Amino acid sequence: QLQASGGGLVQAGASLRLSCAVSGRTISSYMGWFRQAPGKEREFVAVIRWSDNRAYYADSVKGRITISRDNAKNTVYLQMNSLKPEDTAVYYCAARYGVYYSDPKYYNYWGQGTLVTVSS
């Protein structure tokens, strides 16, 4: 089970940290964050490889967003800085075994989503 939290309403330029706690199963090879804005398809934000902390980012968030993990807490974080109105979306954490993909269709396990709203 993946439990996402940390969303909220913030002003442009603010920061938020999302958390995704994993319970009831072993940690997957890749854990990541995806987002879906109203009327748009779900898109890749960031993924981390659990074994060695290698991170992958969408071009649109590079330099503003950092994905990290805490082994002891079985938790993945998404630190979002300098938020923009276009970052407004429901953010989902997800997991997969095997090799890396950025396409959300290859992720088998999903959390319930947490809403991030950035006002201008």
CSV table of N, CA and C in Angstrom, one decimal:
chain,number,residue,atom,x,y,z
A,1,GLN,N,0.8,-1.2,0.0
A,1,GLN,CA,0.0,0.0,0.0
A,1,GLN,C,0.9,1.3,0.0
A,2,LEU,N,0.5,2.2,-0.8
A,2,LEU,CA,1.2,3.5,-0.9
A,2,LEU,C,0.3,4.6,-0.4
A,3,GLN,N,0.8,5.3,0.6
A,3,GLN,CA,0.0,6.4,1.2
A,3,GLN,C,0.7,7.7,1.0
A,4,ALA,N,0.0,8.6,0.1
A,4,ALA,CA,0.6,9.9,-0.2
A,4,ALA,C,0.0,10.9,0.7
A,5,SER,N,0.8,11.9,1.0
A,5,SER,CA,0.3,13.0,1.9
A,5,SER,C,1.2,14.2,1.6
A,6,GLY,N,0.7,15.4,2.1
A,6,GLY,CA,1.5,16.6,2.1
A,6,GLY,C,1.0,17.7,1.1
A,7,GLY,N,0.0,17.4,0.4
A,7,GLY,CA,-0.5,18.4,-0.5
A,7,GLY,C,-1.2,19.5,0.2
A,8,GLY,N,-1.5,20.5,-0.6
A,8,GLY,CA,-2.2,21.7,0.0
A,8,GLY,C,-2.3,22.8,-1.0
A,9,LEU,N,-2.8,24.0,-0.4
A,9,LEU,CA,-2.9,25.2,-1.2
A,9,LEU,C,-1.8,26.1,-0.8
A,10,VAL,N,-1.0,26.5,-1.8
A,10,VAL,CA,0.1,27.5,-1.5
A,10,VAL,C,0.1,28.5,-2.6
A,11,GLN,N,0.9,29.6,-2.4
A,11,GLN,CA,1.1,30.6,-3.3
A,11,GLN,C,2.3,30.3,-4.2
A,12,ALA,N,2.3,30.9,-5.4
A,12,ALA,CA,3.4,30.7,-6.3
A,12,ALA,C,4.7,31.1,-5.6
A,13,GLY,N,5.7,30.3,-5.8
A,13,GLY,CA,7.0,30.6,-5.2
A,13,GLY,C,7.2,29.9,-3.9
A,14,ALA,N,6.2,29.3,-3.3
A,14,ALA,CA,6.3,28.6,-2.1
A,14,ALA,C,6.8,27.2,-2.3
A,15,SER,N,7.0,26.5,-1.2
A,15,SER,CA,7.5,25.1,-1.2
A,15,SER,C,6.5,24.2,-0.5
A,16,LEU,N,6.6,22.9,-0.9
A,16,LEU,CA,5.8,21.8,-0.3
A,16,LEU,C,6.7,20.6,-0.3
A,17,ARG,N,6.5,19.7,0.7
A,17,ARG,CA,7.1,18.4,0.6
A,17,ARG,C,6.0,17.3,0.7
A,18,LEU,N,6.0,16.5,-0.3
A,18,LEU,CA,5.1,15.4,-0.3
A,18,LEU,C,5.8,14.1,0.2
A,19,SER,N,5.0,13.3,0.8
A,19,SER,CA,5.5,12.0,1.4
A,19,SER,C,4.7,10.9,0.8
A,20,CYS,N,5.4,9.8,0.6
A,20,CYS,CA,4.7,8.5,0.2
A,20,CYS,C,5.2,7.4,1.1
A,21,ALA,N,4.4,6.9,2.0
A,21,ALA,CA,4.8,5.9,2.9
A,21,ALA,C,4.3,4.5,2.3
A,22,VAL,N,5.3,3.6,2.3
A,22,VAL,CA,5.0,2.2,1.8
A,22,VAL,C,4.8,1.3,2.9
A,23,SER,N,3.7,0.5,2.9
A,23,SER,CA,3.4,-0.4,3.9
A,23,SER,C,2.9,-1.7,3.3
A,24,GLY,N,3.1,-2.8,4.0
A,24,GLY,CA,2.5,-4.1,3.6
A,24,GLY,C,3.2,-4.8,2.5
A,25,ARG,N,4.3,-4.3,2.0
A,25,ARG,CA,4.9,-4.9,0.9
A,25,ARG,C,6.4,-4.5,0.9
A,26,THR,N,7.2,-5.2,0.1
A,26,THR,CA,8.6,-4.8,0.0
A,26,THR,C,8.8,-3.6,-0.9
A,27,ILE,N,9.8,-2.9,-0.7
A,27,ILE,CA,10.1,-1.7,-1.5
A,27,ILE,C,10.4,-2.1,-2.9
A,28,SER,N,9.8,-1.4,-3.9
A,28,SER,CA,10.0,-1.8,-5.3
A,28,SER,C,11.3,-1.2,-5.8
A,29,SER,N,11.7,-1.6,-7.0
A,29,SER,CA,12.9,-1.1,-7.6
A,29,SER,C,12.9,0.4,-7.8
A,30,TYR,N,11.8,0.8,-8.3
A,30,TYR,CA,11.6,2.3,-8.6
A,30,TYR,C,10.4,2.8,-8.0
A,31,MET,N,10.5,3.9,-7.3
A,31,MET,CA,9.4,4.6,-6.7
A,31,MET,C,9.4,6.0,-7.3
A,32,GLY,N,8.2,6.5,-7.6
A,32,GLY,CA,8.2,7.8,-8.2
A,32,GLY,C,6.9,8.6,-7.9
A,33,TRP,N,6.9,9.8,-8.5
A,33,TRP,CA,5.8,10.7,-8.4
A,33,TRP,C,5.3,11.1,-9.8
A,34,PHE,N,4.0,11.1,-9.9
A,34,PHE,CA,3.4,11.5,-11.2
A,34,PHE,C,2.3,12.5,-10.8
A,35,ARG,N,1.9,13.2,-11.8
A,35,ARG,CA,0.8,14.2,-11.5
A,35,ARG,C,-0.2,14.3,-12.6
A,36,GLN,N,-1.4,14.7,-12.2
A,36,GLN,CA,-2.4,14.8,-13.2
A,36,GLN,C,-3.2,16.1,-13.0
A,37,ALA,N,-3.1,17.0,-13.9
A,37,ALA,CA,-3.8,18.2,-13.8
A,37,ALA,C,-5.2,18.1,-14.4
A,38,PRO,N,-6.2,18.9,-14.1
A,38,PRO,CA,-7.5,18.8,-14.6
A,38,PRO,C,-7.5,18.8,-16.1
A,39,GLY,N,-8.2,17.8,-16.7
A,39,GLY,CA,-8.3,17.7,-18.2
A,39,GLY,C,-7.1,17.3,-18.9
A,40,LYS,N,-6.0,16.8,-18.1
A,40,LYS,CA,-4.8,16.4,-18.8
A,40,LYS,C,-4.5,15.0,-18.4
A,41,GLU,N,-3.6,14.4,-19.1
A,41,GLU,CA,-3.2,13.0,-18.8
A,41,GLU,C,-2.2,13.0,-17.7
A,42,ARG,N,-2.1,11.9,-17.0
A,42,ARG,CA,-1.1,11.8,-16.0
A,42,ARG,C,0.3,11.8,-16.5
A,43,GLU,N,1.2,12.6,-15.9
A,43,GLU,CA,2.5,12.7,-16.4
A,43,GLU,C,3.6,12.5,-15.3
A,44,PHE,N,4.8,12.1,-15.8
A,44,PHE,CA,5.9,11.8,-15.0
A,44,PHE,C,6.4,13.1,-14.4
A,45,VAL,N,6.8,13.0,-13.1
A,45,VAL,CA,7.5,14.1,-12.4
A,45,VAL,C,8.9,13.7,-12.0
A,46,ALA,N,9.0,12.6,-11.2
A,46,ALA,CA,10.3,12.2,-10.7
A,46,ALA,C,10.3,10.7,-10.3
A,47,VAL,N,11.4,10.0,-10.5
A,47,VAL,CA,11.5,8.6,-10.0
A,47,VAL,C,12.8,8.4,-9.4
A,48,ILE,N,12.9,7.6,-8.4
A,48,ILE,CA,14.1,7.2,-7.7
A,48,ILE,C,14.3,5.7,-7.7
A,49,ARG,N,15.5,5.3,-8.0
A,49,ARG,CA,15.9,3.9,-7.9
A,49,ARG,C,16.3,3.6,-6.5
A,50,TRP,N,15.6,2.7,-5.9
A,50,TRP,CA,15.8,2.5,-4.5
A,50,TRP,C,17.2,2.0,-4.1
A,51,SER,N,17.8,1.2,-5.0
A,51,SER,CA,19.0,0.6,-4.6
A,51,SER,C,20.2,1.5,-4.5
A,52,ASP,N,20.2,2.6,-5.3
A,52,ASP,CA,21.4,3.5,-5.3
A,52,ASP,C,21.0,4.9,-5.3
A,53,ASN,N,19.8,5.3,-5.1
A,53,ASN,CA,19.3,6.7,-5.0
A,53,ASN,C,19.4,7.4,-6.3
A,54,ARG,N,19.6,6.8,-7.4
A,54,ARG,CA,19.6,7.5,-8.7
A,54,ARG,C,18.2,8.1,-8.9
A,55,ALA,N,18.2,9.3,-9.3
A,55,ALA,CA,16.9,10.0,-9.5
A,55,ALA,C,16.8,10.5,-11.0
A,56,TYR,N,15.6,10.5,-11.4
A,56,TYR,CA,15.2,10.9,-12.8
A,56,TYR,C,14.1,12.0,-12.6
A,57,TYR,N,14.2,13.0,-13.5
A,57,TYR,CA,13.3,14.1,-13.4
A,57,TYR,C,12.8,14.5,-14.7
A,58,ALA,N,11.5,14.9,-14.7
A,58,ALA,CA,11.0,15.6,-15.9
A,58,ALA,C,11.7,16.9,-16.1
A,59,ASP,N,11.8,17.3,-17.4
A,59,ASP,CA,12.5,18.5,-17.7
A,59,ASP,C,11.8,19.7,-17.1
A,60,SER,N,10.5,19.6,-17.0
A,60,SER,CA,9.7,20.8,-16.5
A,60,SER,C,9.9,21.0,-15.0
A,61,VAL,N,10.5,20.1,-14.3
A,61,VAL,CA,10.7,20.3,-12.8
A,61,VAL,C,12.1,20.3,-12.4
A,62,LYS,N,13.0,20.0,-13.3
A,62,LYS,CA,14.5,20.0,-12.9
A,62,LYS,C,14.9,21.3,-12.3
A,63,GLY,N,15.6,21.2,-11.2
A,63,GLY,CA,16.1,22.3,-10.5
A,63,GLY,C,15.2,22.9,-9.5
A,64,ARG,N,13.9,22.4,-9.5
A,64,ARG,CA,12.9,22.9,-8.5
A,64,ARG,C,12.4,21.8,-7.6
A,65,ILE,N,12.6,20.6,-8.1
A,65,ILE,CA,12.0,19.5,-7.4
A,65,ILE,C,13.1,18.4,-7.1
A,66,THR,N,13.0,17.8,-5.9
A,66,THR,CA,14.0,16.8,-5.5
A,66,THR,C,13.2,15.6,-5.0
A,67,ILE,N,13.6,14.5,-5.5
A,67,ILE,CA,13.0,13.2,-4.9
A,67,ILE,C,14.1,12.6,-4.0
A,68,SER,N,13.6,12.0,-2.9
A,68,SER,CA,14.5,11.4,-2.0
A,68,SER,C,13.8,10.2,-1.3
A,69,ARG,N,14.5,9.4,-0.6
A,69,ARG,CA,13.9,8.3,0.1
A,69,ARG,C,14.6,8.1,1.5
A,70,ASP,N,13.8,7.5,2.4
A,70,ASP,CA,14.3,7.2,3.7
A,70,ASP,C,14.1,5.7,3.9
A,71,ASN,N,15.2,5.0,3.9
A,71,ASN,CA,15.1,3.5,4.0
A,71,ASN,C,14.4,3.1,5.3
A,72,ALA,N,14.8,3.7,6.4
A,72,ALA,CA,14.2,3.3,7.7
A,72,ALA,C,12.7,3.5,7.8
A,73,LYS,N,12.2,4.5,7.1
A,73,LYS,CA,10.8,4.8,7.2
A,73,LYS,C,10.0,4.3,6.0
A,74,ASN,N,10.7,3.7,5.1
A,74,ASN,CA,10.0,3.2,3.8
A,74,ASN,C,9.2,4.3,3.2
A,75,THR,N,9.8,5.4,3.1
A,75,THR,CA,9.1,6.6,2.6
A,75,THR,C,9.9,7.3,1.5
A,76,VAL,N,9.1,7.8,0.5
A,76,VAL,CA,9.7,8.6,-0.6
A,76,VAL,C,9.2,10.0,-0.4
A,77,TYR,N,10.0,10.9,-0.7
A,77,TYR,CA,9.6,12.3,-0.5
A,77,TYR,C,9.8,13.0,-1.9
A,78,LEU,N,9.0,14.1,-2.0
A,78,LEU,CA,9.1,15.0,-3.2
A,78,LEU,C,9.1,16.4,-2.6
A,79,GLN,N,10.3,17.0,-2.6
A,79,GLN,CA,10.5,18.4,-2.2
A,79,GLN,C,10.3,19.3,-3.4
A,80,MET,N,9.3,20.1,-3.3
A,80,MET,CA,9.0,21.0,-4.4
A,80,MET,C,9.2,22.4,-4.0
A,81,ASN,N,10.0,23.1,-4.7
A,81,ASN,CA,10.4,24.5,-4.4
A,81,ASN,C,10.0,25.4,-5.6
A,82,SER,N,9.9,26.7,-5.3
A,82,SER,CA,9.5,27.6,-6.4
A,82,SER,C,8.3,27.2,-7.2
A,83,LEU,N,7.3,26.8,-6.5
A,83,LEU,CA,6.1,26.3,-7.1
A,83,LEU,C,5.4,27.3,-8.0
A,84,LYS,N,4.9,26.8,-9.1
A,84,LYS,CA,4.2,27.6,-10.1
A,84,LYS,C,2.8,27.2,-10.2
A,85,PRO,N,1.9,28.1,-10.7
A,85,PRO,CA,0.5,27.7,-10.9
A,85,PRO,C,0.4,26.4,-11.8
A,86,GLU,N,1.3,26.3,-12.8
A,86,GLU,CA,1.2,25.1,-13.6
A,86,GLU,C,1.6,23.8,-13.0
A,87,ASP,N,2.1,23.9,-11.7
A,87,ASP,CA,2.3,22.7,-10.9
A,87,ASP,C,1.1,22.1,-10.3
A,88,THR,N,0.0,22.9,-10.4
A,88,THR,CA,-1.3,22.4,-9.8
A,88,THR,C,-1.7,21.1,-10.4
A,89,ALA,N,-2.0,20.2,-9.5
A,89,ALA,CA,-2.4,18.8,-10.0
A,89,ALA,C,-2.6,17.9,-8.8
A,90,VAL,N,-3.1,16.8,-9.0
A,90,VAL,CA,-3.1,15.7,-8.1
A,90,VAL,C,-1.8,14.9,-8.3
A,91,TYR,N,-1.1,14.8,-7.2
A,91,TYR,CA,0.2,14.1,-7.3
A,91,TYR,C,0.0,12.7,-6.7
A,92,TYR,N,0.5,11.7,-7.5
A,92,TYR,CA,0.4,10.3,-7.1
A,92,TYR,C,1.8,9.7,-6.9
A,93,CYS,N,1.9,8.9,-5.9
A,93,CYS,CA,3.2,8.1,-5.9
A,93,CYS,C,2.9,6.7,-6.4
A,94,ALA,N,3.9,6.1,-7.0
A,94,ALA,CA,3.7,4.8,-7.7
A,94,ALA,C,5.0,4.0,-7.6
A,95,ALA,N,4.9,2.8,-7.9
A,95,ALA,CA,6.1,1.9,-7.7
A,95,ALA,C,6.0,0.8,-8.8
A,96,ARG,N,7.2,0.4,-9.2
A,96,ARG,CA,7.3,-0.8,-10.1
A,96,ARG,C,8.6,-1.5,-9.8
A,97,TYR,N,8.6,-2.8,-10.2
A,97,TYR,CA,9.8,-3.6,-10.1
A,97,TYR,C,10.5,-3.6,-11.5
A,98,GLY,N,11.7,-4.0,-11.6
A,98,GLY,CA,12.3,-4.2,-12.9
A,98,GLY,C,13.1,-3.0,-13.3
A,99,VAL,N,13.0,-2.6,-14.6
A,99,VAL,CA,13.8,-1.5,-15.1
A,99,VAL,C,13.0,-0.2,-15.1
A,100,TYR,N,13.8,0.9,-15.4
A,100,TYR,CA,13.2,2.2,-15.3
A,100,TYR,C,12.3,2.6,-16.5
A,101,TYR,N,11.2,3.2,-16.2
A,101,TYR,CA,10.3,3.8,-17.1
A,101,TYR,C,9.8,5.1,-16.6
A,102,SER,N,9.6,6.1,-17.4
A,102,SER,CA,9.0,7.3,-17.0
A,102,SER,C,7.5,7.3,-17.3
A,103,ASP,N,7.1,6.4,-18.2
A,103,ASP,CA,5.7,6.4,-18.6
A,103,ASP,C,4.9,5.8,-17.5
A,104,PRO,N,3.9,6.4,-17.0
A,104,PRO,CA,3.1,5.9,-15.8
A,104,PRO,C,2.4,4.6,-16.1
A,105,LYS,N,2.2,4.3,-17.3
A,105,LYS,CA,1.4,3.0,-17.6
A,105,LYS,C,2.2,1.8,-17.2
A,106,TYR,N,3.5,1.9,-17.0
A,106,TYR,CA,4.3,0.8,-16.6
A,106,TYR,C,4.4,0.6,-15.1
A,107,TYR,N,3.8,1.5,-14.3
A,107,TYR,CA,3.8,1.4,-12.9
A,107,TYR,C,2.6,0.6,-12.4
A,108,ASN,N,2.9,-0.4,-11.5
A,108,ASN,CA,1.8,-1.3,-11.1
A,108,ASN,C,1.1,-0.9,-9.9
A,109,TYR,N,1.8,-0.2,-9.0
A,109,TYR,CA,1.2,0.1,-7.7
A,109,TYR,C,1.1,1.6,-7.5
A,110,TRP,N,-0.1,2.0,-7.1
A,110,TRP,CA,-0.4,3.5,-7.0
A,110,TRP,C,-1.0,3.8,-5.6
A,111,GLY,N,-0.6,5.0,-5.2
A,111,GLY,CA,-1.2,5.6,-4.0
A,111,GLY,C,-2.5,6.3,-4.4
A,112,GLN,N,-3.1,6.9,-3.4
A,112,GLN,CA,-4.4,7.5,-3.7
A,112,GLN,C,-4.4,9.0,-4.2
A,113,GLY,N,-3.2,9.6,-4.2
A,113,GLY,CA,-3.1,10.9,-4.7
A,113,GLY,C,-3.3,12.0,-3.6
A,114,THR,N,-2.6,13.1,-3.8
A,114,THR,CA,-2.7,14.2,-2.9
A,114,THR,C,-2.7,15.5,-3.8
A,115,LEU,N,-3.6,16.4,-3.5
A,115,LEU,CA,-3.9,17.6,-4.3
A,115,LEU,C,-2.9,18.7,-3.9
A,116,VAL,N,-2.2,19.2,-4.9
A,116,VAL,CA,-1.4,20.4,-4.8
A,116,VAL,C,-2.0,21.5,-5.6
A,117,THR,N,-2.3,22.6,-5.0
A,117,THR,CA,-2.9,23.8,-5.7
A,117,THR,C,-2.0,25.0,-5.5
A,118,VAL,N,-1.5,25.6,-6.6
A,118,VAL,CA,-0.6,26.7,-6.5
A,118,VAL,C,-1.4,27.9,-7.1
A,119,SER,N,-1.6,28.9,-6.2
A,119,SER,CA,-2.3,30.1,-6.7
A,119,SER,C,-1.3,31.2,-7.1
A,120,SER,N,-1.7,32.0,-8.1
A,120,SER,CA,-0.8,33.0,-8.6
A,120,SER,C,-0.9,34.3,-7.8
